[in-house]
Amino acid sequence: MSKPTPISGFPEWTPAQRMIEQYVLDRIRGTFERYGFAPLETRAVEPLDQLLRKGETSKEVYLLRRLQADPDGPTGDDALGLHFDLTVPFARYVLENAGKLQFPFRRYQIQKVWRGERPQEGRYREFLQADIDIVDRDTLAPHHEAEMPLVIGDALRSLPIPPVRIQVNNRKICEGFYRGVGLTDPEAALRAVDKIDKIGPARVADLLAATAGATEAQAKAVLALAEISAPDASFADAVNALGVSHPLLDEGLAELVQVMQTAAEHAPGLCVADLRIARGLDYYTGTVYETQLVGYERFGSICSGGRYDSLASAGAVAFPGVGISIGVTRLLGLLFGAGALTISRPVPTCVVVAVTSEAQRAVSNRVAEALRARGICTEVAPSAAKFGKQIRYAERRGIPYVWFPGTDEGEGEVKDIRTGAQVSARAEVWQPPTADLRPVVS
Amino acid sequence: MSKPTPISGFPEWTPAQRMIEQYVLDRIRGTFERYGFAPLETRAVEPLDQLLRKGETSKEVYLLRRLQADPDGPTGDDALGLHFDLTVPFARYVLENAGKLQFPFRRYQIQKVWRGERPQEGRYREFLQADIDIVDRDTLAPHHEAEMPLVIGDALRSLPIPPVRIQVNNRKICEGFYRGVGLTDPEAALRAVDKIDKIGPARVADLLAATAGATEAQAKAVLALAEISAPDASFADAVNALGVSHPLLDEGLAELVQVMQTAAEHAPGLCVADLRIARGLDYYTGTVYETQLVGYERFGSICSGGRYDSLASAGAVAFPGVGISIGVTRLLGLLFGAGALTISRPVPTCVVVAVTSEAQRAVSNRVAEALRARGICTEVAPSAAKFGKQIRYAERRGIPYVWFPGTDEGEGEVKDIRTGAQVSARAEVWQPPTADLRPVVS
């Protein structure tokens, strides 16, 4: 067969990069668990009608079809599609299992998602997300909206990546303000403001006029709101200075003030109130979050989310929630591309046990067993070649030690192939320096 | 919306079950790494022509289609399908990246796979597999076939599950033997023998006559071979006693003897030579493995694999490999169903910090921070309800401790809600018993 080639949008890391990814995921998961989030995985597929319930995502779904299926089979609402995020499946899971869950329900979920995008530079069609959400029955206390950035701040601080800045806004501020200045289609206004980083304020003003029916004065007010940004609760004064009033605006301001005050109290410098943050997906109803890597702002948001009040509701019962999602593939793709993340070797192996002859392979196996029993990752050399060749096997993989079994089975010699230093050692007790035990991510 | 319902074949574990699954995966991964396997993940999709290259799997593939795609778009070889195992994608990965890899290449891969089966009781359409493979360029040393069961034996022994028995055979024995008795279509014979557990020897004999053109004497010989089973290398004597000879048979016997001798040397009792084991997929060419849970033989194999010589080849260069795959979802599904795996609580949380009043939430947050900083999973109570209600929040989740903050911020009282015992404690130093720190799987 001819040599296979990559498929655009479906990234595959090298084993070394995958080791870095696992390190990152272990750290993220550890933080999520320290905050009491329980793990969940949902199936990769949802019925199409679930996927299309909210938001402007219909063009991004991959539908599934069995190769041998009746071509006239289900293509309607029953058709299965791959999930494009972890929030919609989670909302479905909550509705399906509400009777068995304890509320408020705190869960984290780390899974691949898929988007049927057209192939395009830097656009992933398969990528990994790490989400936390808190969902309650009927009402959800606002302090959970303040907790989200703290968890994420902790999780990202535990990683060997640049510091982050979480930008926070509240949709109620935008909607209340837009209504307060007399606009009747706040969603259209929000969609226009969402483009401000891409197209600039002048063209947003045009868009506001065209799609939200804004007068020049209204557009100016909307843009003035979007310009407000503050590292603390002082943003509220700046909003009030614009002289617009609306009950929803007041509600949003109070909520965002609480988020900013909690952040100032527990993680000074982490959050910025940034009133231009909108988030594309339609299901957010309160606080929204985006996250920049300091020094890499051009990368865009690597972690986003918000509060949603009506994503999960069944009849009279609603399950309001708040969640945030780390774009793991996006984050790693950017940092790999910038050469900003490396690992000390591309295999877990710390020791290669040399093999004297194939007939003596069992002796080397026993040395390896003794080392592994104490948690030292060990391979036995694949062939009883000359020792020089066996050392090169280790060298080419960045494995620091080669063990030469002696005649007495427990006793041998271990060589640090970086320095050439070789010492007698017993497999039951020899211990490599901690720095060599596992590959080190930096 | 109406209440969503499960989709047949797409299992979803509860958070408690997912915690057990993560525990199991961490153990498996730890063992794989101790043997020097490096991690890899491949994309979920492969071009259809890759998926259909080998084996009888064409009916099991899920094809992908973008919801908004041109209905006359790619449906031929370029169409993308979800992978149905991890071996075919791995073989493709090796071909694609051969120039960058060090051979022999040892990798593990833990991922979901999908099969477009018709819905059926106990048949998964989405499930998790944990694979190891070793692939070399041109030739692969046979000791790798002996290493596979040792790794798997270690990995499964580290889990809170019943002991396992790995059944080993070698396709060369079957093919050589079948040719030795004069059968010209050994694959048809193998497919018939593969059904022996399902339909019994009498009907296999009929099938051998019908599909492999076997005479009565040939069918009898084939069945006699399939009856051979031994816990050691003595199986070879039993085969030789049947008086059939063929060079391929001799080769297979020598290879299987080596596997059995290595197993006897390093893991007595783990392996059984069982000459009825065939494996359905066509790509195996040498040693094949299946694995039974002792006492749960009715469950069928929970871990299977084998050697493949021609799955990955490009022009004159071949990459022979050997691999084995733990059916994690299958294993857990069976043990969950039998009530044989439990966890001490369904959340990671060890401590709930009570909240005296919403105005004092920051005090509780600081206690939680101090506990988390020392690795203790901690939640802050969701509301400043009466303490009885806050204790019930912990109780309903199986969380063992509730912390009551004092007036001095560091000092408080911690209550073991199982015994009612309450003591003064400081968040910077208090440590729960190790058994309470994390949920315990048993």
Coordinates of N, CA and C in Angstrom, one line a residue, chain A residues 36 38 101-106 134-136, chain B residues 16 19 343-350 352 379 381-382 389-400 417 439:
Chain A
G36 N -13.5 18.4 44.6 CA -14.7 17.6 44.8 C -15.5 17.3 43.6
A38 N -16.6 15.0 40.6 CA -16.6 13.6 40.3 C -16.5 13.4 38.8
L101 N -29.2 11.3 40.8 CA -28.1 12.2 41.1 C -28.4 13.0 42.4
Q102 N -27.3 13.4 43.1 CA -27.4 14.3 44.2 C -27.1 15.7 43.7
F103 N -28.0 16.7 44.0 CA -27.8 18.0 43.6 C -27.4 18.9 44.8
P104 N -26.6 20.0 44.6 CA -25.9 20.3 43.4 C -24.9 19.2 43.0
F105 N -24.8 18.9 41.7 CA -24.0 17.8 41.1 C -22.7 18.5 40.5
R106 N -21.6 18.1 41.0 CA -20.3 18.6 40.5 C -19.6 17.5 39.7
I134 N -21.1 22.6 37.4 CA -22.0 22.4 38.6 C -23.4 22.7 38.2
V135 N -24.3 21.7 38.5 CA -25.7 21.8 38.1 C -26.5 21.6 39.3
D136 N -27.5 22.4 39.5 CA -28.4 22.2 40.7 C -29.9 22.1 40.1
Chain B
A16 N -19.6 7.0 40.1 CA -18.9 6.0 41.0 C -18.2 4.9 40.1
M19 N -15.2 6.3 38.4 CA -14.1 6.4 39.3 C -13.4 5.0 39.4
I343 N -16.9 0.9 45.1 CA -16.0 1.9 45.6 C -16.6 2.5 46.8
S344 N -15.8 3.0 47.7 CA -16.3 3.4 49.1 C -17.1 4.7 49.1
R345 N -17.0 5.5 48.1 CA -17.9 6.7 47.9 C -17.9 7.1 46.5
P346 N -19.0 7.8 46.0 CA -19.1 8.1 44.6 C -18.5 9.5 44.2
V347 N -17.8 10.1 45.1 CA -17.2 11.4 44.9 C -15.7 11.4 45.4
P348 N -14.8 12.1 44.9 CA -13.5 12.1 45.4 C -13.4 12.8 46.8
T349 N -14.4 13.6 47.1 CA -14.3 14.5 48.3 C -14.1 13.7 49.6
C350 N -13.2 14.2 50.4 CA -13.0 13.7 51.7 C -13.6 14.6 52.8
V352 N -16.2 18.1 53.7 CA -17.0 19.3 53.3 C -16.8 20.3 54.4
E379 N -14.7 20.0 49.4 CA -15.7 20.9 48.9 C -16.1 21.9 50.0
A381 N -19.5 23.7 51.5 CA -20.9 23.5 51.4 C -21.6 24.5 50.5
P382 N -22.6 24.0 49.7 CA -23.2 24.9 48.7 C -24.1 25.9 49.3
K389 N -28.4 20.2 57.9 CA -28.6 20.0 56.5 C -27.2 19.9 55.7
Q390 N -26.3 20.7 56.2 CA -24.9 20.6 55.6 C -24.3 19.2 55.9
I391 N -24.5 18.7 57.0 CA -24.0 17.3 57.3 C -24.7 16.3 56.4
R392 N -26.0 16.5 56.2 CA -26.7 15.5 55.3 C -26.2 15.6 53.9
Y393 N -25.7 16.8 53.5 CA -25.1 17.0 52.1 C -23.9 16.0 52.0
A394 N -23.1 16.0 53.1 CA -21.9 15.1 53.1 C -22.4 13.6 53.1
E395 N -23.3 13.4 54.0 CA -23.8 12.0 54.3 C -24.3 11.3 53.0
R396 N -25.1 12.1 52.2 CA -25.7 11.5 51.0 C -24.7 11.2 50.0
R397 N -23.5 11.8 50.1 CA -22.5 11.5 49.1 C -21.4 10.6 49.7
G398 N -21.6 10.1 50.9 CA -20.6 9.2 51.5 C -19.3 9.9 51.8
I399 N -19.3 11.3 52.0 CA -18.1 12.0 52.4 C -17.9 11.9 53.9
P400 N -16.7 11.5 54.3 CA -16.6 11.1 55.7 C -16.5 12.2 56.7
I417 N -18.5 12.0 60.4 CA -19.9 11.9 60.5 C -20.4 10.5 60.5
P439 N -11.3 7.6 47.8 CA -12.2 6.5 47.7 C -11.5 5.2 47.5

